[in-house]
Amino acid sequence: MFNKILIANRGEIACRIIKTAKKMGVLTVAVYSDADKDALHVHMADEAIYIGPSPSRESYLLGDKVIAAAIKTGAQAIHPGYGFLSENADFCRTCAAKNITFIGPPVGAIEAMGSKSAAKNIMEKANVPLVPGYHGEDQSSAVIKKAADDMGYPVLLKATAGGGGKGMRQVWNEQEFEEGFAAAKREALSSFGDDTMLVEKYLTQPRHVEIQVFCDNHQNAVYLFERDCSVQRRHQKVIEEAPAFKMSEELRAKMGESAIKSAQAIGYQGAGTVEFLLDVDGSFYFMEMNTRLQVEHPVTEMISGQDLVEWQLRVAAGEVLPKTQQQLVLNGHAFEARIYAEDANNDFLPATGKLSLLQTPVESEHVRIDTGVRQGDEVSVYYDPMIAKLIVWDENREKALKRLSKALSEYRINGVTTNIDFLYNLATSKPFVEEDIDTGFIEKNNDLIFHDNAQELLNELPIAALYLVLSIEKKALQSALHSNDPYSPWHNANAWRLNEPHSHVLVLAHNDVEYTVEVEQKRQGNDAYYLVKINSEQFDCQGTLDDDNLVVNINGHRSLATINCNENNISLYRANGVFNFTHILPDFGQHEGDDSHGGLTAPMNGTMVSVLVEAGDTVSKDQPLVIMEAMKMEHTIKAPSDGTINEVFFQAGDMVDGGAELLAFSTSEE
Ligand code: MV4
């Protein structure tokens, strides 16, 4: 076994590999770019080498720098993770030349699977089932059209240079063929510089089912069951599960054996994944083979009880496979949800920012979180905006799915927009629960998954407003009780001011739509309650705030909310999802029309935090005069010009209503 390995990757997969290496007593070397100098994977590794500027092409993709780092630290092997250099044949070759073990397949396997059409030819010779079609040398439209006519429509034209869904065109009947074929060739030429086409029977409701295979250097090969990865958006996997639902033992064995044949056809070693299209009639067809550890490998680990990274290290070090096929047992059901910093309501635009709050579900034998970030980290523009992979397991699909939705609803993330609500809506949608899933799932169920929560949002506004008012009143009481003025009426602690009714006018925004919310405190005997008005609607509200947890009663409906405030971004975590608001503060600056001759007024309700001047003081323009706190933020009110303070009307700890005159001021020009 190696005594030191270098991980040529970052983020969650780097952390995940380091965890297993540590468990095995193998030392680890991380590599990092400028953006990752304080990243979690750097802290977790035993040592770390800087490899360059933040853009991947100037750091993580520079094979020579990675190999130099391995040589410098005496790492005997390099684990490439996924992406980056993991399927780069040249890098694999250079490792061998430098006598550094590449933890992955032989370079010949990487090259063989690098071309989709070459892969198909190899699989055809190995009697691995391919989708009925034609992928021959003769590219005349007559030959390709005859193949299409013979197999029957619809057919799928695919550019052999394409991949990942690019360069595919459906042809629904014979009449459309010529035009479709010409268009597909034009698109392929412009996209890939190569218009070689293949044609296949078009499967209209296929599932994406992939088999995890493992081969050692002693001619042993096993499959570790299957994963269903049909839920994809623009060919990016969103939620994966293992095993595949509605999978019979017989079909599992047939697909597993076929996957083994595929791996053996290319002399495979290490971890590999054979992807199949599974048709509604139970027939399956080779799609492609991935020569790396996949992002979704944890669901296989959860149902097989195997650590696939440990298997990778052992096999790369020349050991035999840790288990035989007979020793592998499928137990339970697992899901993986990919949590991303992206805006699902804005075409999944990647989001960046600081993870000001990152509270996760509690990890257990049922809940696993693979992540490369911590609270306070930046989600940067340079890399895939993955925050974490949430993996859950239970003894069957129904129970595992309940664990998934519960864990998703327990996440508390603020500072960046995430896709958690989208994942929650998807995981709890009827078709998903009922296994009505194929690769078209997200398009088919678009309205279900992206339901517009405008009405739900309006129901949450009173809660956000109540939270803000309760926070101000709590802060006012605290600062007043701690004020240093012995004569302050606040000292008798019965908060006499709170007996006076007062109101707040707040402006809350969501997705650039602003809502004005009036909150008026009322009293019923000793109980305070609040009348909240939004547009023409009125809500009777009561609430008790304990840190960030609010027990709220709106028109007789009691419920819980967790709130996180980051500057004026408010995230409201509720059972039915997270709701984000921006609190629009009025401008505390002086405006032209302001009364800068008679006095300075409080622009809104707040608390006097400190008074920095006294009557008779001469002040200069922009000199701070008082600091008041409003809506959990402190604001300094400054002198609008050179002048004199004639009188001060409030002291620290006082609550002031919007519009109250704070001090009498006259400018020097007067
Ligand atoms: C297909 C197909 C239906 N019929 N081939 C998409 C990218 C590449 N992996 C192959 N893909 C497909 N090939 C035939 N003959 C449907 C897809 C497909 C798909 C496959 C797997 C996962 C997601 C997909 C999303 C759209 C289309």
XYZ file of C-alpha atoms and ligand atoms in Angstrom:
697
model
C 0.000 0.000 0.000
C 1.147 3.571 -0.720
C 2.320 5.581 2.222
C 1.501 8.920 0.551
C -0.847 9.907 -2.288
C -1.552 13.242 -3.980
C -5.165 14.221 -4.726
C -5.265 16.149 -8.008
C -8.632 17.691 -7.348
C -10.543 20.065 -5.062
C -13.901 20.481 -3.348
C -16.013 17.633 -2.056
C -14.279 14.809 -3.936
C -10.832 15.852 -2.684
C -12.158 15.905 0.896
C -13.852 12.563 0.371
C -10.689 10.891 -0.929
C -8.609 12.367 1.913
C -11.077 10.924 4.440
C -10.581 7.372 3.141
C -6.810 7.775 2.845
C -6.668 8.902 6.479
C -8.804 5.895 7.491
C -6.240 3.671 5.743
C -3.263 5.408 7.307
C -2.110 6.828 3.962
C -0.611 10.331 4.043
C -2.210 12.888 1.727
C -1.007 15.789 -0.365
C -3.506 18.374 -1.593
C -2.965 20.846 -4.402
C -4.593 24.253 -4.447
C -5.065 27.399 -6.492
C -5.256 31.017 -5.317
C -9.008 30.771 -4.734
C -8.576 27.594 -2.679
C -5.728 28.651 -0.411
C -7.980 28.308 2.688
C -10.198 25.575 1.289
C -11.339 22.611 3.353
C -9.414 20.030 1.337
C -6.167 21.946 1.991
C -6.848 21.899 5.735
C -7.711 18.216 5.733
C -4.583 17.045 3.888
C -1.311 16.333 5.638
C 0.428 18.762 3.277
C -0.530 20.967 0.343
C 1.210 22.433 -2.690
C 0.219 25.663 -4.432
C -0.182 25.029 -8.154
C -1.305 28.348 -9.617
C -3.978 30.969 -10.278
C -7.660 30.271 -9.696
C -8.813 29.426 -13.258
C -8.654 25.603 -13.598
C -6.721 25.852 -16.868
C -3.968 27.664 -14.915
C -3.937 25.241 -11.976
C -5.885 21.997 -11.599
C -5.644 21.140 -15.314
C -1.860 21.614 -15.461
C -0.657 17.988 -15.366
C 3.020 18.930 -15.185
C 2.464 21.080 -12.071
C 0.504 18.286 -10.433
C 3.205 15.737 -11.171
C 5.920 18.139 -9.970
C 3.980 18.472 -6.692
C 3.853 14.679 -6.347
C 7.589 14.368 -6.962
C 8.348 17.239 -4.567
C 6.374 15.611 -1.747
C 7.322 12.005 -2.503
C 3.743 10.933 -3.256
C 3.834 7.484 -4.852
C 0.390 7.794 -6.463
C -2.022 10.403 -7.742
C -5.814 10.188 -7.346
C -7.457 12.382 -10.023
C -10.999 12.310 -8.592
C -13.502 13.136 -11.352
C -13.421 15.845 -13.988
C -10.121 17.767 -14.358
C -7.382 15.247 -15.355
C -9.317 12.077 -14.448
C -9.878 10.971 -18.071
C -6.825 12.655 -19.600
C -4.803 9.949 -21.373
C -1.708 12.171 -21.682
C -1.679 12.834 -17.959
C -2.078 9.148 -17.250
C 0.799 8.393 -19.597
C 3.060 11.021 -17.990
C 2.398 9.580 -14.532
C 3.571 6.181 -15.744
C 6.661 7.747 -17.331
C 7.509 9.379 -14.002
C 6.906 6.094 -12.165
C 3.937 7.554 -10.287
C 0.879 5.321 -9.990
C -2.223 6.811 -11.586
C -5.133 5.673 -9.414
C -7.443 4.794 -12.290
C -7.590 2.642 -15.447
C -4.744 1.917 -17.856
C -4.215 4.618 -20.473
C -5.457 2.248 -23.227
C -8.855 2.000 -21.531
C -9.128 5.771 -21.259
C -8.294 6.150 -24.936
C -10.648 3.350 -26.026
C -13.616 4.976 -24.272
C -12.635 8.493 -25.293
C -14.383 8.214 -28.654
C -18.123 7.333 -28.522
C -18.077 5.574 -31.892
C -14.856 3.624 -31.138
C -16.427 2.564 -27.846
C -19.538 1.352 -29.675
C -17.400 -0.677 -32.115
C -15.541 -2.336 -29.243
C -18.804 -3.150 -27.450
C -20.402 -4.509 -30.619
C -17.494 -6.975 -30.997
C -17.935 -7.984 -27.340
C -21.643 -8.693 -27.940
C -22.668 -5.924 -25.587
C -26.164 -4.800 -26.721
C -26.228 -1.539 -28.670
C -29.264 0.511 -29.640
C -30.406 -0.770 -33.082
C -28.875 1.528 -35.670
C -26.082 2.239 -38.092
C -22.688 3.772 -37.315
C -20.733 2.765 -40.439
C -18.192 4.390 -42.698
C -20.629 5.090 -45.516
C -22.036 8.489 -44.665
C -24.272 8.919 -47.712
C -27.799 10.015 -46.858
C -29.160 7.115 -48.915
C -27.387 4.504 -46.755
C -28.213 6.211 -43.470
C -31.804 6.818 -44.576
C -32.203 3.134 -45.525
C -31.012 2.161 -42.043
C -33.569 4.530 -40.577
C -36.365 3.217 -42.807
C -35.448 -0.384 -41.940
C -35.448 0.124 -38.136
C -38.572 2.314 -38.232
C -39.200 5.838 -36.990
C -38.670 7.778 -34.793
C -34.892 7.653 -35.100
C -32.137 9.689 -33.491
C -29.333 11.172 -35.567
C -26.147 11.567 -33.472
C -22.870 13.275 -34.333
C -20.146 10.752 -33.442
C -17.983 13.725 -32.323
C -20.807 14.860 -30.033
C -21.611 13.702 -26.545
C -23.470 14.630 -23.393
C -26.599 15.282 -25.417
C -24.913 17.604 -27.925
C -25.289 16.859 -31.642
C -28.523 14.812 -31.405
C -31.547 15.300 -33.643
C -34.835 13.417 -33.626
C -36.438 12.431 -36.941
C -40.073 11.422 -36.494
C -40.919 10.116 -39.971
C -39.481 9.343 -43.405
C -40.625 12.664 -44.875
C -38.519 14.607 -42.360
C -35.361 12.582 -42.916
C -33.542 14.440 -45.701
C -34.013 17.871 -44.099
C -33.228 16.561 -40.618
C -30.105 14.786 -41.849
C -28.778 17.868 -43.664
C -29.454 20.064 -40.607
C -27.808 17.585 -38.220
C -24.675 17.468 -40.410
C -24.500 21.256 -40.602
C -24.834 21.570 -36.807
C -22.203 18.847 -36.226
C -19.763 20.506 -38.594
C -20.159 23.901 -36.939
C -20.139 22.502 -33.373
C -17.460 19.816 -33.613
C -15.752 20.343 -36.955
C -16.797 16.803 -37.836
C -20.139 15.885 -39.409
C -19.808 12.095 -39.171
C -23.231 10.818 -38.179
C -24.718 7.666 -36.730
C -28.411 6.820 -36.586
C -30.222 4.887 -33.846
C -33.747 3.788 -32.987
C -35.076 6.654 -30.843
C -36.138 5.416 -27.415
C -38.853 7.848 -26.372
C -38.956 7.068 -22.618
C -35.579 5.608 -21.711
C -34.106 5.444 -18.239
C -30.432 6.073 -17.585
C -29.270 3.047 -15.585
C -25.561 2.640 -14.952
C -23.601 -0.280 -13.515
C -20.638 0.215 -11.178
C -17.873 -2.170 -12.161
C -14.535 -2.873 -10.534
C -11.610 -4.815 -12.026
C -8.267 -5.622 -10.412
C -4.927 -6.493 -12.040
C -5.524 -10.203 -11.434
C -8.363 -10.690 -13.969
C -11.054 -10.327 -11.273
C -14.117 -8.258 -12.128
C -17.326 -7.575 -10.208
C -20.296 -5.277 -10.524
C -21.584 -3.397 -7.506
C -25.174 -3.210 -8.713
C -26.794 -0.298 -10.496
C -27.730 3.361 -10.139
C -30.704 5.099 -11.770
C -29.611 8.567 -12.922
C -32.566 9.429 -15.143
C -33.406 12.652 -13.328
C -31.207 15.028 -15.257
C -31.449 18.602 -16.377
C -29.640 19.446 -19.615
C -27.621 16.233 -19.156
C -26.530 17.197 -15.642
C -27.565 14.657 -13.031
C -29.741 16.095 -10.262
C -30.870 13.199 -8.067
C -29.456 9.680 -8.312
C -30.603 6.516 -6.580
C -29.475 2.946 -6.010
C -30.690 0.397 -6.700
C -32.844 1.303 -9.726
C -36.560 0.991 -8.967
C -38.585 -1.756 -10.712
C -35.355 -3.699 -11.317
C -35.720 -7.486 -11.238
C -32.895 -9.691 -9.985
C -32.743 -11.240 -13.454
C -32.392 -7.895 -15.248
C -29.832 -6.757 -12.678
C -27.709 -9.799 -13.340
C -28.024 -9.447 -17.132
C -26.981 -5.778 -17.029
C -24.219 -6.507 -14.531
C -22.751 -9.295 -16.625
C -23.000 -7.100 -19.734
C -21.137 -4.324 -17.923
C -18.397 -6.750 -16.894
C -18.078 -7.865 -20.517
C -17.719 -4.207 -21.545
C -14.929 -3.661 -19.005
C -13.115 -6.847 -19.919
C -13.363 -5.919 -23.622
C -10.951 -3.041 -22.956
C -8.736 -4.690 -20.334
C -10.171 -2.465 -17.651
C -8.651 -1.962 -14.204
C -10.037 0.067 -11.335
C -13.438 1.674 -10.848
C -15.582 2.147 -13.946
C -19.188 2.857 -14.835
C -21.037 1.406 -17.793
C -24.029 3.537 -18.768
C -27.065 1.916 -20.381
C -30.341 3.136 -21.794
C -33.096 0.996 -20.283
C -36.208 0.877 -22.476
C -39.745 0.482 -21.160
C -39.835 -3.150 -22.345
C -36.810 -4.070 -20.198
C -34.315 -4.121 -23.066
C -31.091 -2.243 -22.383
C -28.438 -0.761 -24.612
C -24.834 0.363 -24.090
C -24.551 4.152 -24.077
C -21.008 4.863 -22.876
C -18.385 3.870 -20.328
C -16.865 6.310 -17.861
C -13.308 5.521 -16.806
C -13.383 7.383 -13.490
C -15.065 7.319 -10.099
C -18.437 9.018 -10.623
C -19.887 11.878 -8.621
C -22.766 9.627 -7.582
C -20.651 6.719 -6.305
C -21.783 7.257 -2.668
C -25.241 5.733 -3.312
C -23.483 2.530 -4.373
C -21.350 2.660 -1.231
C -24.460 3.023 0.923
C -26.275 -0.045 -0.499
C -23.167 -2.256 -0.795
C -21.360 -1.222 2.376
C -18.146 -0.823 0.404
C -15.737 2.147 0.358
C -14.998 2.522 -3.356
C -12.051 4.863 -2.808
C -10.490 2.242 -0.538
C -11.046 -0.305 -3.330
C -9.350 2.107 -5.762
C -6.272 2.489 -3.558
C -5.997 -1.262 -2.954
C -6.412 -2.184 -6.629
C -3.962 0.550 -7.727
C -1.463 -0.853 -5.219
C -1.796 -4.277 -6.882
C -4.115 -5.967 -4.382
C -6.966 -8.279 -5.419
C -10.558 -7.027 -5.219
C -11.685 -6.902 -1.564
C -14.891 -8.862 -2.364
C -16.015 -11.499 -4.814
C -19.348 -11.150 -6.627
C -20.912 -13.675 -4.280
C -19.779 -11.708 -1.238
C -21.411 -8.502 -2.451
C -24.861 -7.976 -0.954
C -27.343 -5.304 -1.957
C -28.927 -3.818 1.165
C -31.529 -1.070 1.264
C -31.975 1.988 -0.916
C -30.035 5.248 -1.230
C -30.510 8.659 -2.853
C -28.062 11.423 -3.639
C -29.126 15.021 -4.180
C -26.603 17.487 -5.564
C -26.881 20.744 -3.640
C -25.757 23.649 -5.790
C -25.407 27.388 -5.444
C -27.718 28.170 -8.333
C -31.055 29.883 -8.890
C -33.572 27.270 -10.001
C -36.101 30.032 -10.660
C -33.712 31.850 -12.952
C -32.708 29.164 -15.412
C -30.297 27.692 -12.837
C -27.971 30.639 -13.100
C -24.929 29.823 -10.932
C -24.907 31.835 -7.723
C -21.813 33.081 -5.985
C -21.274 34.636 -2.602
C -20.282 33.904 0.952
C -21.939 31.043 2.809
C -22.892 33.267 5.742
C -24.971 30.409 7.130
C -24.434 26.718 6.399
C -26.359 24.520 8.821
C -26.734 20.938 7.687
C -28.929 18.005 8.680
C -27.397 15.844 11.395
C -25.243 13.094 9.874
C -25.916 9.490 10.869
C -25.981 5.993 9.380
C -28.938 7.316 7.371
C -27.599 10.741 6.355
C -24.195 11.444 4.773
C -22.922 14.784 3.543
C -19.972 14.995 1.171
C -18.861 18.590 0.957
C -15.843 20.743 0.277
C -17.059 23.940 1.940
C -17.672 25.296 5.430
C -19.758 28.146 6.773
C -18.026 31.369 5.841
C -16.456 30.015 2.649
C -16.987 31.748 -0.657
C -18.713 29.929 -3.507
C -16.490 31.191 -6.275
C -16.988 31.735 -9.978
C -14.006 29.593 -10.917
C -15.419 26.160 -10.245
C -18.559 24.037 -10.289
C -20.856 25.726 -7.711
C -21.512 22.498 -5.803
C -22.105 23.067 -2.097
C -22.576 19.438 -1.086
C -23.884 16.029 -2.002
C -26.637 14.935 0.354
C -26.774 11.147 0.504
C -29.429 9.236 2.444
C -30.034 5.547 3.041
C -32.807 3.410 4.476
C -34.078 -0.121 4.142
C -36.393 0.622 1.189
C -37.092 3.358 -1.368
C -40.102 4.807 0.429
C -38.225 5.212 3.720
C -35.083 6.507 1.991
C -37.156 9.075 0.099
C -38.690 10.334 3.355
C -35.173 10.707 4.745
C -34.203 12.697 1.656
C -37.055 15.219 1.877
C -36.612 15.576 5.639
C -32.872 16.163 5.303
C -33.409 18.707 2.524
C -35.877 20.628 4.710
C -33.323 20.710 7.540
C -30.697 22.568 5.516
C -30.219 26.232 6.504
C -28.114 28.096 3.936
C -27.880 31.864 3.641
C -25.621 34.089 1.599
C -26.157 32.305 -1.707
C -29.209 31.122 -3.584
C -29.420 27.331 -3.649
C -31.399 24.676 -5.545
C -32.646 23.066 -2.307
C -36.276 24.063 -2.823
C -36.149 22.670 -6.363
C -34.709 19.385 -5.032
C -37.357 19.266 -2.296
C -40.218 19.875 -4.749
C -38.804 17.218 -7.070
C -38.252 14.607 -4.360
C -41.753 15.073 -2.929
C -43.543 15.245 -6.299
C -46.109 12.504 -6.947
C -44.457 11.095 -10.127
C -41.106 10.816 -8.383
C -42.594 9.122 -5.320
C -44.533 6.773 -7.621
C -41.477 5.902 -9.747
C -42.960 7.427 -12.894
C -39.481 8.446 -14.015
C -37.515 8.483 -17.259
C -34.917 10.845 -18.726
C -37.636 13.343 -19.612
C -38.814 13.640 -15.980
C -37.947 17.253 -15.330
C -39.382 18.600 -18.586
C -42.548 16.514 -18.184
C -43.135 17.674 -14.598
C -41.942 21.225 -14.961
C -45.052 22.855 -13.446
C -45.042 20.502 -10.471
C -41.394 21.131 -9.682
C -41.208 24.839 -10.406
C -44.560 25.767 -8.881
C -44.675 29.514 -8.474
C -44.688 30.236 -4.788
C -46.010 33.806 -5.081
C -49.071 33.018 -2.959
C -46.994 31.082 -0.426
C -44.653 34.044 -0.324
C -47.452 36.464 0.609
C -48.333 34.135 3.487
C -44.768 34.381 4.728
C -44.458 38.172 4.556
C -46.202 38.799 7.907
C -43.792 36.397 9.561
C -40.743 38.167 8.160
C -42.182 41.543 9.198
C -43.063 40.312 12.676
C -39.563 38.914 13.072
C -38.024 42.296 12.271
C -40.286 44.190 14.681
C -39.727 41.699 17.498
C -35.969 41.936 16.894
C -36.007 45.740 17.147
C -38.056 45.736 20.305
C -35.846 43.097 21.850
C -32.715 45.070 20.945
C -34.224 48.336 22.239
C -35.037 46.766 25.557
C -31.535 45.282 25.816
C -29.727 48.532 24.963
C -32.003 50.583 27.199
C -31.568 48.292 30.165
C -27.808 48.575 29.680
C -27.786 52.367 29.132
C -25.568 54.288 31.587
C -28.173 56.921 32.412
C -29.391 56.194 35.974
C -32.421 58.413 35.441
C -33.525 56.583 32.293
C -37.106 55.367 32.738
C -35.872 52.162 31.163
C -34.152 51.341 34.417
C -37.365 50.392 36.088
C -37.388 47.614 33.516
C -41.108 47.579 33.117
C -40.458 48.972 29.649
C -43.021 51.774 30.145
C -42.410 52.879 26.539
C -43.643 49.528 25.291
C -47.025 50.336 26.772
C -47.423 53.020 24.228
C -48.808 51.747 20.895
C -46.447 52.374 18.004
C -46.149 51.189 14.483
C -43.476 50.283 11.979
C -43.618 50.581 8.226
C -41.326 48.098 6.545
C -40.471 47.498 2.915
C -39.580 43.892 2.064
C -38.526 42.774 -1.403
C -38.511 39.383 -3.071
C -37.181 38.901 -6.577
C -37.166 42.691 -7.044
C -40.865 43.029 -6.129
C -41.297 45.363 -3.120
C -44.037 44.918 -0.524
C -44.912 47.607 2.038
C -45.870 46.056 5.363
C -47.377 47.995 8.268
C -46.953 46.498 11.718
C -48.873 48.078 14.562
C -48.519 46.913 18.129
C -51.771 46.424 19.985
C -52.432 45.386 23.541
C -55.013 43.004 24.888
C -54.685 43.175 28.666
C -51.102 42.240 29.339
C -50.652 40.597 25.947
C -49.034 42.393 23.074
C -50.163 41.447 19.602
C -49.534 42.939 16.213
C -51.808 44.011 13.435
C -49.969 43.434 10.153
C -51.328 45.060 6.997
C -50.155 44.150 3.496
C -52.020 45.735 0.609
C -55.624 45.280 1.686
C -55.007 42.155 3.765
C -54.824 42.288 7.559
C -53.278 39.644 9.839
C -53.598 39.296 13.613
C -50.144 38.174 14.701
C -48.455 37.097 17.860
C -44.922 35.859 18.152
C -42.184 34.892 20.518
C -38.626 35.129 19.351
C -35.854 32.996 20.805
C -32.614 33.774 18.969
C -33.426 32.805 15.387
C -36.415 30.646 16.199
C -39.830 32.261 15.994
C -43.042 30.726 17.273
C -45.685 32.630 15.394
C -49.489 32.706 15.443
C -51.087 34.253 12.366
C -54.883 34.551 12.499
C -55.008 31.615 14.876
C -52.555 29.414 12.925
C -49.525 28.629 15.106
C -46.308 27.503 13.411
C -42.510 27.622 13.630
C -39.968 29.502 11.592
C -36.198 29.701 11.718
C -34.844 32.961 10.466
C -31.360 33.967 9.434
C -30.520 37.595 8.858
C -27.354 38.420 6.969
C -27.152 42.223 6.759
C -30.533 42.958 5.188
C -31.017 39.551 3.568
C -33.603 37.608 5.508
C -34.009 33.863 5.002
C -37.136 32.332 6.448
C -36.857 28.547 6.824
C -40.219 26.876 6.936
C -41.524 23.330 6.607
C -42.524 24.072 3.010
C -39.218 25.555 1.944
C -37.034 28.596 2.325
C -38.218 32.143 1.544
C -35.719 34.912 0.954
C -36.493 38.603 1.412
C -34.410 41.724 1.205
C -35.187 44.391 3.736
C -35.234 47.735 1.926
C -34.003 50.366 4.353
C -34.915 54.018 3.773
C -31.916 56.155 2.940
C -30.502 57.570 6.160
C -28.498 60.154 4.267
C -29.658 63.813 4.182
C -31.589 64.847 1.102
C -31.827 68.247 -0.501
C -35.320 68.946 0.737
C -34.550 67.943 4.315
C -34.980 70.463 7.056
C -31.311 71.046 7.767
C -32.007 74.382 9.426
C -34.475 73.413 12.156
C -33.371 69.961 13.130
C -32.521 66.463 12.165
C -35.273 63.859 12.248
C -35.261 60.066 12.583
C -36.136 58.618 9.166
C -37.877 55.625 10.757
C -38.529 53.832 14.047
C -35.422 52.801 15.858
C -33.350 52.962 18.992
C -30.867 55.622 19.954
C -27.586 53.748 20.347
C -25.298 56.693 21.144
C -25.384 60.520 21.189
C -22.013 61.942 20.139
C -22.635 65.696 20.672
C -24.088 68.093 23.233
C -26.026 71.365 23.009
C -23.628 74.219 22.148
C -21.180 72.036 20.188
C -19.816 73.420 16.922
C -19.732 70.678 14.302
C -18.416 70.340 10.749
C -20.150 68.898 7.670
C -20.546 65.085 7.786
C -19.458 64.930 11.443
C -21.263 61.979 13.130
C -23.903 63.333 15.552
C -25.951 60.333 16.708
C -26.004 56.606 15.975
C -29.359 54.893 15.867
C -30.244 51.272 15.335
C -33.080 50.379 12.979
C -33.952 46.949 11.641
C -30.931 45.289 13.203
C -28.526 47.695 11.536
C -26.729 50.722 12.982
C -26.887 54.036 11.109
C -24.868 57.189 11.732
C -26.678 60.490 11.272
C -24.233 63.206 10.284
C -24.145 67.010 10.217
C -25.502 68.188 6.836
C -23.087 71.185 6.959
C -20.849 73.139 9.337
C -23.008 74.456 12.202
C -24.027 74.397 15.870
C -25.982 71.912 17.949
C -28.669 73.918 19.756
C -30.440 71.101 21.596
C -30.427 67.291 21.867
C -33.859 65.665 22.411
C -32.956 61.996 23.010
C -30.409 59.931 24.854
C -28.879 56.473 24.425
C -31.445 53.709 24.846
C -34.414 55.836 23.891
C -36.767 54.412 21.272
C -37.625 56.973 18.618
C -40.509 56.954 16.180
C -39.958 57.678 12.535
C -40.070 61.483 11.956
C -39.220 62.464 15.542
C -36.850 65.452 15.773
C -33.565 64.183 17.229
C -31.654 67.438 17.717
C -31.923 71.163 16.919
C -29.197 72.258 14.534
C -28.325 75.555 12.822
C -25.884 75.904 9.987
C -22.992 78.359 10.208
C -24.358 80.286 7.192
C -27.409 81.346 9.243
C -30.562 8.329 -26.678
C -31.870 8.618 -26.207
C -32.950 7.963 -26.799
N -32.745 7.092 -27.812
N -30.399 7.437 -27.681
C -28.305 11.716 -24.145
C -26.858 11.962 -24.061
C -26.209 10.680 -24.262
N -25.855 10.133 -22.974
C -27.204 9.791 -24.957
N -28.483 10.406 -24.717
C -29.618 9.846 -25.172
N -29.486 8.928 -26.164
C -31.476 6.844 -28.231
N -31.292 5.976 -29.250
C -32.008 9.549 -25.163
C -30.893 10.162 -24.659
C -31.091 11.121 -23.591
C -30.619 10.874 -22.308
C -29.935 9.719 -21.995
C -29.497 9.522 -20.683
C -29.738 10.467 -19.694
C -30.404 11.609 -19.990
C -30.856 11.838 -21.297
C -31.530 13.027 -21.596
C -31.971 13.238 -22.874
C -31.749 12.294 -23.878
